[in-house]
Amino acid sequence: MNGSSDQPDHQLGFFRYSSRALIICMPIVALVIAARQVYLSNYHGLAVWKGGGMGMFASMDGQANRFAQLFITQSDGTRQPLTHLLRVQKDAIDNALNYPVRRNFLAVAKSIATIEWASSPERMPVVLIDSKGEPAGRASESYHMMAPFRPRSRDEKWKGNIQIEFWKMSYNPLTRTCHATLAQTFAFTPDEVQQ
Amino acid sequence: MSMAEPSQGNWARRFTLEALIKSTQQLELVQFVSLLTLFLAVTFPFDHWLFIITARVCLFLFLIFPIIIRKPAFWAALALSATVVTILEWATTDNHKYLLLYWLWVVVFCHAAVDPDQKRRVLVFNARFFLCFVFLAAVAQKLSSPSYRSGEMFEYFLYCDPRFTAFGKLVGIDPKVADAVQKILDFFKSPFSQVINNELLLPGTDRARIVALALTFWDISLQSLIGVLFLWRRTFTDKIAHLLLLFFVFTTYLPAPVFGFGWILAIWGLILAKDRFPKISAAYFISFPAILLYQLPWREWVLGMNS
Amino acid sequence: MKSATSARTSVISRRQSASGSPTGRPFVGSSKFGALIEFARNLDLFETVSLLTLVLTVIFGFDHWLFHIVARICLLVFILWPRSLRTPVFWLALALTGAITIILTWELVDNHKYLLDYWLWVLFMVHLFAQPQRQLRIILFNARFFLCLTFLAASAQKLASPSYRSGEMFEYYLYVDPRFAAFGKLIGIDPSVGEAVKKRTMFLRSPFAEVQGNDIQIVGSNRARVAALMMTSWDASVQLAIGLLLLIRRQRTDQIAHILLLFFIFTTYIPAPVFGFGWILAVMGLTLAKDKFPKIGAAYLVSFFAILLYQLPWREWVLKS
């Protein structure tokens, strides 16, 4: 059975000569990947929960404090927000929020572009909110409500740009205030999102 | 040969603590670890069809040909599929799933070795390395994070993370606080509202603040102690480290539903303790079914209770 | 206490060598399929059926937290203590949990999951008895009964349904059910046909559109119509034949029934992702065939492997190509 020292060393013969390699191989790989994760988290926004580091419950910055706002923009500069998203689009956004690079938000935009969107005839006003969460009047903008209508045919061209704003929230425990910052805006042209 | 088990009358005797300790001592380490790792791969797998199918096929093959679990090729199949999946989805794969990947390769190398001592050495060295790595790297990342050090991370999670709402209720934080905070934060997320200066006052509580600070302090102390104590490699420090690790496993995975992570920590602890600390290894043995039981929907029960 | 796997391995080795060749290496000179047949012949029926059912509960079990936890605990217990598989309490835990799950969510549970729970109760009853002959009788009777029930009841419900008999059910599914889109593409129905149909039917669903007379023309295709009619007659015929042949209980009819059942399993669960159902049919088929038809028993073993592989995302590959 296994384990006899008389058994021929035919199993992965290379490791006969470097038995230590068997032992330390994975620790080295783990350290390299963890170092990469730390770099990507600090400089490219990778969520600390992902990518091979050990940063679980190490920072507030992750899925819980990140969100995205999506807009379809027209040639005249007006834009309408997309709030009623399909499951597949929400999943794509969650992926992009984990690693907020252009490539991942492009996947979101492409997913948006596979659907025909219907807009409400009336414009809805944007409400101004004060720091206590109470309405404080109306903003100058107003938008049409957009909802997914049906799948778009592959031979139909997508019209309009798609704009995705990537936001982060931070929390100050001393003042108990939460602050939102627009971290990055991504704009995608019709050619980019056409599948 | 009779098929039915004739020994039902011996069950009471079988399940005493001494019997449990004796049973764990008699189990062969490599075999035991292989079985627990296979279970981990099947029950808490990577969320990708390639790994799920591979794990299921491996489970099927093991049940039909039990000896296959000793073949390096068996483990190489799992490790390779895990590697492919991790490469394809590296940015969205949770950190603890990387640990599963590393561990599968360790098990490959363990079974590739011929000498039983060599097999054991592969497991023991890597178990200790990864325990130290996990805890010390976690501590380093936490201490380098301002949002962690100030306690704001745990306080924010107590308000916003649904996994913490039930735990919050148990320590006296009304779930209505979390609801109110999330309602307010929705103003940021909605394009139909514009928050003046992008700043909102959260209806938090002092209790949440204190709990967050306590959690922060407890978490960092416990993890740094475990990591440092395992680094020493002395009997006395190992014993304390194991007790702390067991405490960590039994308490952390009740609120934090990252069961695969708890499972693999318990495997590593068991590897280091099995031959040296019989009672501790019996405790690790119990931690496995405990982790499975932690999947009970206790949060829903707590939140459904009248306060 | 021996190591868990060693205990099982030595039992299996003794069993295999007892019926193997004098050289002690039963597979010398055999083809691979011959070796598989030999292997299947030598398997212990109760242990194999129990193991396959355990895999079924873990992988394709009820979608409820209670069953998930119990199935996983049972798997853990089995891995660490293989003899637990032969205790009635083991199966009682699974059967009872399945029953509770069904009672709590009865109108949401798929039909084939009821079959799983019945089978778990059968295994509980099998393990209540110590005498192998009695165990064999229980398991053989129930395997045959449930196979006949499944196929004959299915045939009856299908033939009683006008939308099935006319072929409209399969034609409609070919257009609108995403699980059939890739299969449709393989038989020459362009996915754009299905997309066009979905686009039209959206007008019926949308509160922002009013369709005159609630009647809308859909594009469709003749190929889809023909395919649907063929699938309808094939499906009803195969299922009726399997049910009737197994009812007769003769060697010859059983053999044909098993071949049809294998054909059914190998072909149905590629387009229809109801893997748990395929698995349990294969378990029941193996139960009946293992000792009487060794080659067919070996084919059932292969079918389990195939069912696992059918979970590959082949639909996405086909649709993207």
Coordinates of N, CA and C in Angstrom, one line a residue, chain B residues 1-8 11 14-15 23 26-28 31-32 35-36 38-39 42-44 49-50 52-53 56-67 69-70 263 285 288-289 292-297 300-301, chain C residues 1-6 8-9 11-12 39 43-44 46 48 51-52 54-55 58-60 65-66 69 72-73 75-76 78-81 83 86-89 127-130 132 135 279 301 304-305 308-309 311-313 317:
Chain B
M1 N -23.7 -12.4 4.9 CA -23.3 -11.3 5.9 C -24.5 -10.4 6.1
S2 N -24.7 -10.2 7.4 CA -25.9 -9.4 7.8 C -25.6 -8.0 7.3
M3 N -26.7 -7.4 6.8 CA -26.5 -6.0 6.3 C -26.8 -5.0 7.4
A4 N -27.7 -5.3 8.3 CA -28.1 -4.3 9.3 C -27.0 -4.2 10.4
E5 N -26.9 -3.0 10.9 CA -25.9 -2.8 12.0 C -26.4 -3.3 13.3
P6 N -25.7 -4.3 13.9 CA -26.2 -5.0 15.1 C -25.8 -4.3 16.3
S7 N -25.2 -3.2 16.3 CA -24.5 -2.6 17.5 C -25.2 -1.4 18.0
Q8 N -26.6 -1.3 17.7 CA -27.3 -0.1 18.2 C -27.1 0.1 19.7
W11 N -24.3 2.3 21.2 CA -24.2 3.7 20.8 C -23.9 4.6 22.0
R14 N -20.4 4.5 22.7 CA -19.6 5.0 21.7 C -19.5 6.5 21.7
F15 N -20.5 7.2 22.2 CA -20.5 8.6 22.0 C -20.1 9.4 23.3
S23 N -11.2 8.0 19.2 CA -11.4 7.9 17.8 C -10.6 8.8 16.9
Q26 N -7.0 7.7 16.6 CA -6.8 6.5 15.8 C -6.9 6.8 14.3
L27 N -7.5 7.9 13.9 CA -7.7 8.2 12.5 C -6.3 8.6 11.9
E28 N -6.1 8.1 10.7 CA -4.8 8.4 10.1 C -4.9 9.8 9.5
Q31 N -5.3 10.6 5.6 CA -6.6 10.1 5.1 C -7.7 11.0 5.6
F32 N -7.7 11.4 6.9 CA -8.7 12.2 7.5 C -8.7 13.6 6.9
L35 N -10.3 13.4 3.4 CA -11.7 13.3 3.5 C -12.4 14.7 3.8
L36 N -11.8 15.3 4.8 CA -12.4 16.6 5.1 C -12.2 17.7 4.0
L38 N -12.1 16.9 0.8 CA -13.0 16.5 -0.3 C -14.4 17.1 0.1
F39 N -14.8 16.9 1.3 CA -16.1 17.4 1.8 C -16.2 18.9 1.6
V42 N -16.8 19.8 -2.0 CA -18.1 19.5 -2.5 C -19.1 20.5 -1.9
T43 N -19.0 20.8 -0.6 CA -20.0 21.5 0.1 C -19.8 23.0 0.1
F44 N -18.6 23.5 0.0 CA -18.4 24.9 0.0 C -17.4 25.2 -1.2
W49 N -19.3 26.6 -12.6 CA -19.7 25.3 -13.0 C -18.6 24.3 -13.2
L50 N -17.4 24.8 -13.6 CA -16.3 23.9 -13.8 C -15.9 23.2 -12.5
I52 N -17.7 23.0 -9.7 CA -18.8 22.3 -9.1 C -18.9 20.9 -9.8
I53 N -18.8 20.8 -11.1 CA -18.9 19.6 -11.8 C -17.7 18.7 -11.4
R56 N -18.1 17.3 -7.9 CA -19.2 16.3 -7.9 C -18.7 15.0 -8.5
V57 N -18.0 15.1 -9.6 CA -17.5 13.9 -10.2 C -16.5 13.2 -9.3
C58 N -15.7 14.0 -8.7 CA -14.7 13.4 -7.7 C -15.4 12.7 -6.6
L59 N -16.5 13.3 -6.0 CA -17.2 12.7 -5.0 C -17.8 11.4 -5.4
F60 N -18.4 11.4 -6.6 CA -19.0 10.2 -7.1 C -17.9 9.1 -7.3
L61 N -16.8 9.5 -7.9 CA -15.7 8.5 -8.1 C -15.2 7.9 -6.7
F62 N -15.1 8.8 -5.7 CA -14.6 8.4 -4.4 C -15.6 7.4 -3.8
L63 N -16.9 7.7 -3.9 CA -17.8 6.8 -3.3 C -17.9 5.4 -4.0
I64 N -17.5 5.4 -5.3 CA -17.5 4.1 -6.0 C -16.2 3.4 -5.9
F65 N -15.1 4.2 -5.9 CA -13.8 3.7 -5.8 C -13.1 4.4 -4.7
P66 N -13.2 4.0 -3.4 CA -12.7 4.8 -2.3 C -11.2 5.0 -2.4
I67 N -10.5 4.1 -3.0 CA -9.0 4.2 -2.9 C -8.5 5.3 -3.8
I69 N -9.0 8.3 -3.5 CA -8.7 9.5 -2.8 C -7.2 9.6 -2.4
R70 N -6.5 8.5 -2.6 CA -5.0 8.5 -2.4 C -4.2 8.9 -3.6
W263 N -14.1 26.1 8.0 CA -13.8 24.7 7.8 C -12.3 24.5 7.6
F285 N -12.7 18.3 16.0 CA -13.6 17.3 15.4 C -15.1 17.8 15.5
F288 N -16.5 20.8 13.2 CA -17.0 20.6 11.8 C -18.5 20.5 11.8
P289 N -19.1 19.6 12.6 CA -20.6 19.6 12.5 C -21.1 21.0 13.1
L292 N -21.5 23.3 10.2 CA -22.6 22.9 9.4 C -23.9 23.4 10.1
L293 N -24.0 23.3 11.4 CA -25.2 23.8 12.1 C -25.3 25.3 12.1
Y294 N -24.2 26.0 11.9 CA -24.3 27.4 11.9 C -25.0 27.9 10.6
Q295 N -25.3 27.0 9.7 CA -26.0 27.5 8.5 C -27.5 27.5 8.8
L296 N -27.9 27.2 10.0 CA -29.4 27.3 10.4 C -29.7 28.8 10.2
P297 N -30.9 29.1 9.8 CA -31.3 30.5 9.5 C -31.6 31.2 10.9
E300 N -32.9 34.9 10.9 CA -34.3 35.2 10.6 C -35.1 34.9 11.9
W301 N -34.7 33.9 12.7 CA -35.4 33.7 13.9 C -35.2 34.8 14.9
Chain C
M1 N -10.4 1.9 16.0 CA -11.2 2.1 14.8 C -10.3 2.3 13.6
K2 N -10.6 1.5 12.5 CA -9.8 1.7 11.3 C -10.0 3.1 10.7
S3 N -9.1 3.5 9.9 CA -9.4 4.6 9.1 C -10.6 4.4 8.2
A4 N -11.4 5.5 8.0 CA -12.7 5.3 7.4 C -12.6 4.7 6.0
T5 N -11.7 5.3 5.2 CA -11.6 4.8 3.8 C -11.0 3.4 3.8
S6 N -10.1 3.1 4.6 CA -9.4 1.8 4.6 C -10.5 0.7 4.9
R8 N -13.7 0.7 4.2 CA -14.5 0.5 3.0 C -13.7 -0.1 1.9
T9 N -12.5 0.3 1.8 CA -11.6 -0.3 0.7 C -11.4 -1.7 0.9
V11 N -13.2 -3.9 2.5 CA -14.5 -4.6 2.3 C -14.7 -4.8 0.8
I12 N -14.5 -3.7 0.0 CA -14.7 -3.8 -1.4 C -13.7 -4.7 -2.1
F39 N -16.9 -4.9 -12.8 CA -16.9 -4.1 -11.6 C -18.4 -3.9 -11.1
L43 N -20.4 -5.1 -7.4 CA -20.8 -4.1 -6.4 C -21.8 -4.7 -5.5
D44 N -21.8 -4.3 -4.3 CA -22.8 -4.7 -3.4 C -24.1 -3.8 -3.7
F46 N -26.9 -3.0 -2.1 CA -27.4 -2.0 -1.1 C -26.5 -0.9 -0.9
T48 N -24.2 0.3 -2.9 CA -24.1 1.1 -4.1 C -25.4 2.0 -4.2
L51 N -25.1 4.6 -1.5 CA -24.2 5.7 -1.8 C -24.7 6.6 -2.9
L52 N -25.3 6.1 -3.9 CA -25.8 6.9 -5.0 C -26.9 7.8 -4.5
L54 N -27.2 8.9 -1.4 CA -26.6 9.9 -0.6 C -26.1 11.0 -1.4
V55 N -25.4 10.7 -2.5 CA -24.9 11.7 -3.5 C -26.1 12.5 -4.0
V58 N -27.2 15.1 -1.4 CA -26.2 16.2 -1.2 C -26.2 17.1 -2.4
I59 N -26.2 16.6 -3.6 CA -26.0 17.4 -4.8 C -27.3 17.9 -5.4
F60 N -28.3 17.0 -5.4 CA -29.6 17.4 -6.0 C -30.7 17.3 -5.0
W65 N -33.0 25.0 3.7 CA -31.9 25.0 4.6 C -31.9 23.7 5.5
L66 N -33.0 23.3 5.9 CA -33.1 22.1 6.8 C -32.5 20.9 6.1
I69 N -28.6 21.1 5.5 CA -27.8 20.9 6.7 C -27.8 19.4 7.0
R72 N -25.8 17.3 4.5 CA -24.3 17.6 4.7 C -23.8 16.9 5.9
I73 N -24.6 16.9 7.0 CA -24.1 16.3 8.2 C -24.1 14.8 8.0
L75 N -23.5 13.3 5.1 CA -22.4 13.0 4.3 C -21.1 13.0 5.2
L76 N -21.0 14.0 6.1 CA -19.8 14.0 6.9 C -19.8 12.8 7.8
F78 N -21.0 9.9 7.3 CA -20.7 8.7 6.4 C -19.2 8.7 6.1
I79 N -18.6 9.9 5.8 CA -17.2 9.9 5.4 C -16.3 9.5 6.6
L80 N -16.7 9.9 7.8 CA -15.9 9.6 8.9 C -16.3 8.2 9.5
W81 N -17.5 7.7 9.3 CA -17.9 6.5 9.8 C -18.8 5.8 8.8
R83 N -19.9 2.9 8.2 CA -20.9 1.9 8.5 C -22.3 2.6 8.9
R86 N -25.5 2.0 6.9 CA -26.3 0.8 7.0 C -27.3 0.9 8.2
T87 N -27.3 2.1 8.9 CA -28.1 2.2 10.0 C -29.4 2.8 9.6
P88 N -30.6 2.4 10.1 CA -31.8 3.0 9.7 C -32.0 4.4 10.1
V89 N -31.3 4.8 11.2 CA -31.4 6.1 11.7 C -30.9 7.1 10.7
H127 N -33.3 -0.7 5.5 CA -32.3 -0.9 6.5 C -32.9 -1.2 7.9
L128 N -34.2 -1.2 8.0 CA -34.8 -1.7 9.2 C -34.7 -3.2 9.4
F129 N -34.6 -3.9 8.3 CA -34.5 -5.3 8.3 C -33.1 -5.8 8.3
A130 N -32.9 -6.9 8.9 CA -31.5 -7.5 8.9 C -31.4 -8.6 7.8
P132 N -31.1 -10.2 4.4 CA -30.9 -9.7 3.1 C -32.0 -9.9 2.1
Q135 N -34.7 -7.4 2.5 CA -34.2 -6.1 2.0 C -34.3 -6.1 0.5
W279 N -31.1 11.2 -12.1 CA -30.3 10.5 -11.2 C -31.1 9.4 -10.5
L301 N -24.1 2.8 -14.6 CA -23.0 3.5 -13.9 C -22.5 4.7 -14.7
F304 N -24.7 7.9 -14.7 CA -24.5 8.8 -13.5 C -23.4 9.9 -13.9
F305 N -22.4 9.3 -14.4 CA -21.3 10.2 -14.9 C -21.7 11.2 -15.9
L308 N -23.8 14.1 -14.5 CA -22.9 15.1 -13.9 C -22.3 16.0 -15.0
L309 N -21.9 15.4 -16.1 CA -21.3 16.2 -17.2 C -22.4 17.0 -17.9
Q311 N -24.3 19.0 -16.7 CA -24.4 20.3 -16.1 C -23.4 21.3 -16.7
L312 N -22.6 20.9 -17.6 CA -21.8 21.8 -18.4 C -22.6 22.9 -19.0
P313 N -22.2 24.1 -19.1 CA -23.0 25.2 -19.7 C -23.0 25.1 -21.2
W317 N -22.6 27.8 -24.8 CA -21.6 27.6 -25.9 C -22.3 27.5 -27.2

